[in-house]
Amino acid sequence: MAGEACGANCGCGAPARSDFDVAALGHRPLPRMVPTARHTIEQVEIPAGSFMMGDSSGDANVGDGETPRHEVTLAGFRMDATPVTNADFARFVGATGYHTEAERWGFSAVFQPALAAPETDIMGPAAGTPWWLGVRGADWAHPGGANSSIDGLEDHPVVHVGWTDATAYCAWVGRRLPTEADWEYAARGGLANRKYPWGDDEVDAGGWRANIFQGEFPRINTADDGYLTTAPVRSFAPNGYGLWQMVGNVWEWCQDRFDPRTYTPAAVTDPHGPEAGEVRVMRGGSYLCHISYCNRYRNSARTGNTPDSSMGNTGFRTVAR
Ligand SMILES: [Ca+2]
Ligand SMILES: [Ca+2]
């Protein structure tokens, strides 16, 4: 039955909502999203199940709301084995002409040692975090500023993308960002109540297991793990589900809004975060995490940022049912 505003169909034959048998939709499985030519990242099957969400190791940051732990039940889904790479994002931009938040605002946040820009492009440090510089001309294709490029970084995670940019990519490939619960369940890789995707061993036990910061933060980065900034997306070892770098390398945007007061002890099914609020969740930590400053390279660690914010240490990966 046609919608009143559109006649039989909206423009170009596009169906109106009322052209569908809406009552019947609830009884049919949704079409299964599969990788398309637009999105070629290997997919990992995350099985349906339940897990305990939240901090189990006592390392929680009080202000982040990593507790109380609570049981979460999720339907199965398919997740990108790696973050979206520069090569993947370049295909999206090439096909759509999309302009990222960094390009629209004219600047992005660059970690000081990654700076590759003329002096005149440097706007100055971020309030409270002087190792972050606002740099004109820094964006996903120029991660250090105007004098840098992504040549040779095709297999590194795309960075300087905001939540808005990440969701635009998702829309183009017919996928979505993971919910915060999807992300944590996947990061745990089938291991219950562990601190990291590989278990409870520390990140440097028997060799580095993730790309974080070594040395004296923020002044001296010894890069013992091999990487000063981003690493190729298949560096280090994947977790039990076959997911690479859920912790370290780059923060990953999630679909949900962030509020540290979200968790309650009650068991929940397929939670989607708070209904209102500007800030969106980021998970997993990055090459800038250091034990002395930010131990958020753990399964349960949380943070957030506004959707138009972009930084040289934040990217994303996508999921679909
Ligand atoms: Ca590193
Ligand atoms: Ca990560």
Short mmCIF file of C-alpha atoms and ligand atoms in Angstrom, two decimals:
data_model
loop_
_atom_site.label_atom_id
_atom_site.label_comp_id
_atom_site.label_asym_id
_atom_site.label_seq_id
_atom_site.Cartn_x
_atom_site.Cartn_y
_atom_site.Cartn_z
CA MET A 1 0.00 0.00 0.00
CA ALA A 2 1.38 3.34 -1.03
CA GLY A 3 2.37 6.17 1.28
CA GLU A 4 0.19 9.24 0.92
CA ALA A 5 3.04 11.62 0.18
CA CYS A 6 4.61 9.52 -2.59
CA GLY A 7 1.85 7.81 -4.52
CA ALA A 8 2.72 4.24 -5.54
CA ASN A 9 6.43 4.83 -4.93
CA CYS A 10 8.65 7.76 -4.06
CA GLY A 11 10.95 9.20 -6.72
CA CYS A 12 12.69 6.70 -9.06
CA GLY A 13 10.44 3.91 -7.83
CA ALA A 14 11.89 3.98 -4.30
CA PRO A 15 9.38 2.28 -2.02
CA ALA A 16 7.74 4.16 0.82
CA ARG A 17 7.69 2.67 4.31
CA SER A 18 4.03 1.86 3.83
CA ASP A 19 4.79 -0.09 0.63
CA PHE A 20 6.03 -2.92 2.85
CA ASP A 21 4.04 -5.43 4.82
CA VAL A 22 5.39 -4.02 8.06
CA ALA A 23 3.54 -6.47 10.30
CA ALA A 24 5.20 -9.42 8.59
CA LEU A 25 8.74 -8.03 8.90
CA GLY A 26 8.91 -8.90 12.57
CA HIS A 27 8.59 -12.58 11.70
CA ARG A 28 11.28 -12.73 9.04
CA PRO A 29 15.05 -12.77 9.45
CA LEU A 30 16.76 -9.63 8.24
CA PRO A 31 18.80 -10.03 5.05
CA ARG A 32 22.31 -11.18 5.89
CA MET A 33 24.94 -8.56 5.19
CA VAL A 34 28.00 -10.00 3.47
CA PRO A 35 31.23 -8.33 2.41
CA THR A 36 30.75 -6.51 -0.84
CA ALA A 37 33.21 -5.34 -3.45
CA ARG A 38 33.13 -2.07 -1.54
CA HIS A 39 34.27 -3.69 1.68
CA THR A 40 36.87 -6.42 1.27
CA ILE A 41 38.08 -6.89 4.84
CA GLU A 42 38.15 -10.51 6.01
CA GLN A 43 35.16 -11.32 8.21
CA VAL A 44 35.19 -13.22 11.50
CA GLU A 45 32.09 -15.02 12.81
CA ILE A 46 31.35 -14.02 16.39
CA PRO A 47 29.01 -16.66 17.84
CA ALA A 48 25.85 -15.78 19.75
CA GLY A 49 26.29 -16.06 23.51
CA SER A 50 26.51 -14.45 26.93
CA PHE A 51 29.45 -12.92 28.76
CA MET A 52 30.27 -10.86 31.83
CA MET A 53 30.85 -7.27 30.69
CA GLY A 54 33.04 -4.94 32.74
CA ASP A 55 36.29 -4.95 34.68
CA SER A 56 37.26 -8.27 36.31
CA SER A 57 40.94 -7.51 37.08
CA GLY A 58 40.56 -4.49 39.38
CA ASP A 59 42.30 -2.16 36.91
CA ALA A 60 39.20 -0.07 36.19
CA ASN A 61 39.48 3.70 35.92
CA VAL A 62 36.88 4.91 38.39
CA GLY A 63 35.61 7.79 36.28
CA ASP A 64 35.05 5.58 33.21
CA GLY A 65 32.27 3.41 34.66
CA GLU A 66 33.80 -0.01 33.89
CA THR A 67 31.66 -1.55 36.66
CA PRO A 68 29.41 -3.05 37.91
CA ARG A 69 30.07 -6.20 35.93
CA HIS A 70 26.88 -7.56 34.43
CA GLU A 71 25.78 -10.36 32.15
CA VAL A 72 25.20 -9.45 28.51
CA THR A 73 23.59 -11.71 25.91
CA LEU A 74 24.19 -11.04 22.23
CA ALA A 75 23.08 -12.45 18.91
CA GLY A 76 25.91 -13.60 16.64
CA PHE A 77 27.45 -11.18 14.16
CA ARG A 78 30.29 -10.84 11.69
CA MET A 79 33.13 -8.46 12.47
CA ASP A 80 36.04 -7.10 10.46
CA ALA A 81 39.17 -9.06 11.37
CA THR A 82 41.12 -5.79 11.31
CA PRO A 83 40.42 -2.07 11.56
CA VAL A 84 39.46 -0.32 8.32
CA THR A 85 42.71 0.54 6.52
CA ASN A 86 43.86 3.60 4.62
CA ALA A 87 43.42 1.61 1.39
CA ASP A 88 39.82 0.75 2.34
CA PHE A 89 39.01 4.36 3.24
CA ALA A 90 40.66 5.64 0.06
CA ARG A 91 38.25 3.50 -2.00
CA PHE A 92 35.31 5.04 -0.13
CA VAL A 93 36.54 8.59 -0.65
CA GLY A 94 37.42 7.88 -4.29
CA ALA A 95 33.93 6.57 -5.01
CA THR A 96 31.92 9.14 -3.06
CA GLY A 97 34.04 12.30 -2.83
CA TYR A 98 33.34 12.26 0.91
CA HIS A 99 34.93 14.98 3.01
CA THR A 100 35.86 14.03 6.55
CA GLU A 101 35.31 16.14 9.65
CA ALA A 102 39.03 16.98 9.71
CA GLU A 103 38.81 18.32 6.15
CA ARG A 104 35.63 20.29 6.89
CA TRP A 105 37.08 21.82 10.04
CA GLY A 106 40.46 22.34 8.38
CA PHE A 107 42.56 20.67 11.07
CA SER A 108 43.04 17.57 13.16
CA ALA A 109 44.88 16.44 16.31
CA VAL A 110 48.41 15.16 15.66
CA PHE A 111 50.65 13.43 18.23
CA GLN A 112 53.70 15.71 18.48
CA PRO A 113 56.36 13.17 17.32
CA ALA A 114 54.26 12.37 14.24
CA LEU A 115 54.23 16.02 13.14
CA ALA A 116 55.11 16.61 9.47
CA ALA A 117 53.83 20.10 8.74
CA PRO A 118 55.10 23.62 8.15
CA GLU A 119 55.39 25.72 11.31
CA THR A 120 52.59 27.97 10.08
CA ASP A 121 50.13 25.04 10.14
CA ILE A 122 50.59 24.41 13.87
CA MET A 123 47.73 25.89 15.84
CA GLY A 124 49.09 24.91 19.25
CA PRO A 125 48.58 22.23 21.88
CA ALA A 126 45.27 20.88 23.10
CA ALA A 127 44.19 22.12 26.52
CA GLY A 128 45.52 19.76 29.19
CA THR A 129 47.26 17.40 26.75
CA PRO A 130 50.24 19.29 25.28
CA TRP A 131 51.46 16.26 23.28
CA TRP A 132 48.46 16.77 20.99
CA LEU A 133 48.83 19.57 18.45
CA GLY A 134 46.06 21.07 16.37
CA VAL A 135 47.48 20.99 12.86
CA ARG A 136 45.91 22.63 9.80
CA GLY A 137 45.92 20.30 6.81
CA ALA A 138 46.17 17.13 8.91
CA ASP A 139 43.60 14.55 7.81
CA TRP A 140 43.29 10.85 6.97
CA ALA A 141 45.46 11.26 3.83
CA HIS A 142 47.99 13.50 5.63
CA PRO A 143 48.31 11.94 9.09
CA GLY A 144 51.26 14.10 10.22
CA GLY A 145 50.14 17.27 8.44
CA ALA A 146 50.65 18.78 4.97
CA ASN A 147 54.17 17.34 4.58
CA SER A 148 53.01 13.76 5.10
CA SER A 149 51.05 11.20 3.07
CA ILE A 150 49.72 7.66 3.36
CA ASP A 151 52.16 6.31 0.76
CA GLY A 152 53.47 3.09 2.27
CA LEU A 153 50.75 3.16 4.95
CA GLU A 154 48.03 1.49 2.85
CA ASP A 155 47.75 -1.40 5.31
CA HIS A 156 47.72 0.83 8.39
CA PRO A 157 44.42 1.71 10.08
CA VAL A 158 42.80 4.88 8.79
CA VAL A 159 43.05 7.65 11.41
CA HIS A 160 41.85 11.26 11.74
CA VAL A 161 38.31 9.98 11.17
CA GLY A 162 35.50 11.05 13.48
CA TRP A 163 32.47 8.97 14.49
CA THR A 164 30.51 10.79 11.80
CA ASP A 165 33.07 9.74 9.18
CA ALA A 166 33.12 6.15 10.43
CA THR A 167 29.33 5.89 10.22
CA ALA A 168 29.39 7.40 6.71
CA TYR A 169 31.78 4.63 5.63
CA CYS A 170 29.50 2.06 7.28
CA ALA A 171 26.48 3.40 5.38
CA TRP A 172 28.38 3.11 2.10
CA VAL A 173 29.22 -0.55 2.67
CA GLY A 174 25.85 -1.51 4.23
CA ARG A 175 27.31 -2.24 7.66
CA ARG A 176 27.45 -0.53 11.07
CA LEU A 177 29.79 0.21 13.94
CA PRO A 178 29.78 -2.37 16.75
CA THR A 179 27.82 -1.58 19.88
CA GLU A 180 30.03 -1.24 22.92
CA ALA A 181 28.87 -4.69 24.06
CA ASP A 182 29.58 -6.20 20.63
CA TRP A 183 33.08 -4.76 20.82
CA GLU A 184 33.91 -6.04 24.31
CA TYR A 185 32.44 -9.49 23.68
CA ALA A 186 34.50 -9.75 20.48
CA ALA A 187 37.67 -8.42 22.13
CA ARG A 188 37.48 -11.15 24.76
CA GLY A 189 37.88 -13.74 22.01
CA GLY A 190 35.97 -16.44 23.89
CA LEU A 191 37.97 -16.08 27.13
CA ALA A 192 35.85 -15.29 30.20
CA ASN A 193 36.83 -12.62 32.74
CA ARG A 194 40.28 -11.83 31.34
CA LYS A 195 42.09 -8.52 31.29
CA TYR A 196 43.31 -8.66 27.68
CA PRO A 197 42.22 -10.36 24.45
CA TRP A 198 44.96 -12.98 24.95
CA GLY A 199 44.34 -13.59 28.68
CA ASP A 200 45.84 -12.16 31.85
CA ASP A 201 49.56 -12.14 30.90
CA GLU A 202 50.93 -8.61 30.77
CA VAL A 203 51.30 -6.92 27.42
CA ASP A 204 55.09 -7.41 27.31
CA ALA A 205 55.19 -11.00 28.63
CA GLY A 206 57.28 -13.04 26.18
CA GLY A 207 57.45 -10.19 23.66
CA TRP A 208 55.07 -7.35 22.89
CA ARG A 209 51.46 -8.33 22.22
CA ALA A 210 50.06 -4.94 21.21
CA ASN A 211 51.19 -1.55 19.92
CA ILE A 212 51.29 0.84 22.88
CA PHE A 213 53.83 3.39 24.20
CA GLN A 214 57.10 2.41 25.87
CA GLY A 215 59.48 4.78 27.63
CA GLU A 216 58.65 7.92 29.60
CA PHE A 217 55.30 9.26 28.55
CA PRO A 218 55.05 11.59 26.69
CA ARG A 219 58.66 12.73 26.31
CA ILE A 220 60.60 9.58 25.37
CA ASN A 221 59.01 6.88 23.24
CA THR A 222 61.47 4.00 22.87
CA ALA A 223 59.05 2.16 20.56
CA ASP A 224 60.27 -1.21 21.88
CA ASP A 225 57.27 -2.83 20.22
CA GLY A 226 58.52 -1.58 16.84
CA TYR A 227 56.08 1.28 16.30
CA LEU A 228 56.19 4.97 17.19
CA THR A 229 52.70 5.59 15.81
CA THR A 230 50.42 3.23 13.84
CA ALA A 231 51.34 -0.34 12.91
CA PRO A 232 50.05 -2.38 9.94
CA VAL A 233 46.69 -3.89 10.89
CA ARG A 234 48.01 -7.46 10.96
CA SER A 235 50.90 -6.81 13.34
CA PHE A 236 51.09 -8.89 16.55
CA ALA A 237 48.78 -11.88 17.00
CA PRO A 238 44.97 -12.13 16.63
CA ASN A 239 42.73 -13.17 19.53
CA GLY A 240 40.77 -16.42 19.88
CA TYR A 241 38.15 -15.23 17.38
CA GLY A 242 40.79 -14.25 14.83
CA LEU A 243 40.47 -10.49 15.48
CA TRP A 244 43.65 -8.41 15.20
CA GLN A 245 44.59 -5.54 17.50
CA MET A 246 41.41 -5.16 19.49
CA VAL A 247 43.67 -3.46 22.02
CA GLY A 248 46.44 -1.05 21.11
CA ASN A 249 47.34 0.54 17.77
CA VAL A 250 44.22 2.70 17.35
CA TRP A 251 41.12 3.46 19.39
CA GLU A 252 37.99 2.16 17.69
CA TRP A 253 34.72 4.07 17.48
CA CYS A 254 31.60 2.23 18.64
CA GLN A 255 28.00 2.94 17.78
CA ASP A 256 26.79 3.72 21.34
CA ARG A 257 26.69 6.99 23.21
CA PHE A 258 29.09 7.15 26.15
CA ASP A 259 28.00 7.71 29.71
CA PRO A 260 30.08 6.33 32.59
CA ARG A 261 26.86 5.79 34.58
CA THR A 262 25.39 3.35 32.05
CA TYR A 263 26.20 0.01 33.67
CA THR A 264 23.86 -1.62 36.19
CA PRO A 265 24.11 -5.09 37.78
CA ALA A 266 21.10 -6.34 35.81
CA ALA A 267 21.58 -8.80 32.97
CA VAL A 268 20.80 -7.28 29.56
CA THR A 269 20.31 -8.47 25.99
CA ASP A 270 21.82 -6.63 23.03
CA PRO A 271 22.27 -3.27 24.84
CA HIS A 272 22.63 -0.12 22.75
CA GLY A 273 23.87 2.41 25.33
CA PRO A 274 22.18 5.61 26.53
CA GLU A 275 19.39 7.20 24.52
CA ALA A 276 20.77 10.72 24.71
CA GLY A 277 24.13 12.44 24.86
CA GLU A 278 26.66 13.88 22.49
CA VAL A 279 29.74 11.74 23.21
CA ARG A 280 30.28 8.40 21.45
CA VAL A 281 32.17 5.39 22.81
CA MET A 282 35.75 4.56 21.83
CA ARG A 283 37.36 1.25 22.81
CA GLY A 284 40.71 -0.55 22.91
CA GLY A 285 43.35 2.12 23.48
CA SER A 286 46.11 3.11 21.08
CA TYR A 287 49.84 3.49 20.41
CA LEU A 288 49.70 6.38 22.90
CA CYS A 289 48.63 4.25 25.87
CA HIS A 290 51.27 3.88 28.58
CA ILE A 291 50.87 2.18 31.93
CA SER A 292 51.90 5.36 33.76
CA TYR A 293 49.31 7.48 32.04
CA CYS A 294 46.51 5.48 30.40
CA ASN A 295 45.99 1.75 30.96
CA ARG A 296 43.03 1.63 28.62
CA TYR A 297 44.47 -1.08 26.37
CA ARG A 298 42.24 -3.60 28.23
CA ASN A 299 39.04 -5.46 27.25
CA SER A 300 36.76 -3.52 29.61
CA ALA A 301 38.34 -0.04 29.32
CA ARG A 302 36.14 2.74 27.97
CA THR A 303 36.36 6.29 26.80
CA GLY A 304 34.50 8.57 24.43
CA ASN A 305 34.65 11.68 22.30
CA THR A 306 32.33 13.94 20.35
CA PRO A 307 31.39 12.58 16.92
CA ASP A 308 33.12 15.38 14.99
CA SER A 309 36.47 14.87 16.77
CA SER A 310 39.38 13.36 14.84
CA MET A 311 42.77 12.27 16.07
CA GLY A 312 45.84 10.52 14.73
CA ASN A 313 45.24 7.51 17.00
CA THR A 314 41.57 6.72 16.36
CA GLY A 315 39.96 4.57 13.67
CA PHE A 316 37.20 1.93 13.52
CA ARG A 317 36.08 -1.48 12.34
CA THR A 318 32.62 -2.56 11.21
CA VAL A 319 30.13 -5.35 11.89
CA ALA A 320 26.98 -6.83 10.36
CA ARG A 321 24.57 -9.59 11.31
CA CA B 1 54.45 1.51 20.03
CA CA B 2 42.53 -1.35 18.41
#
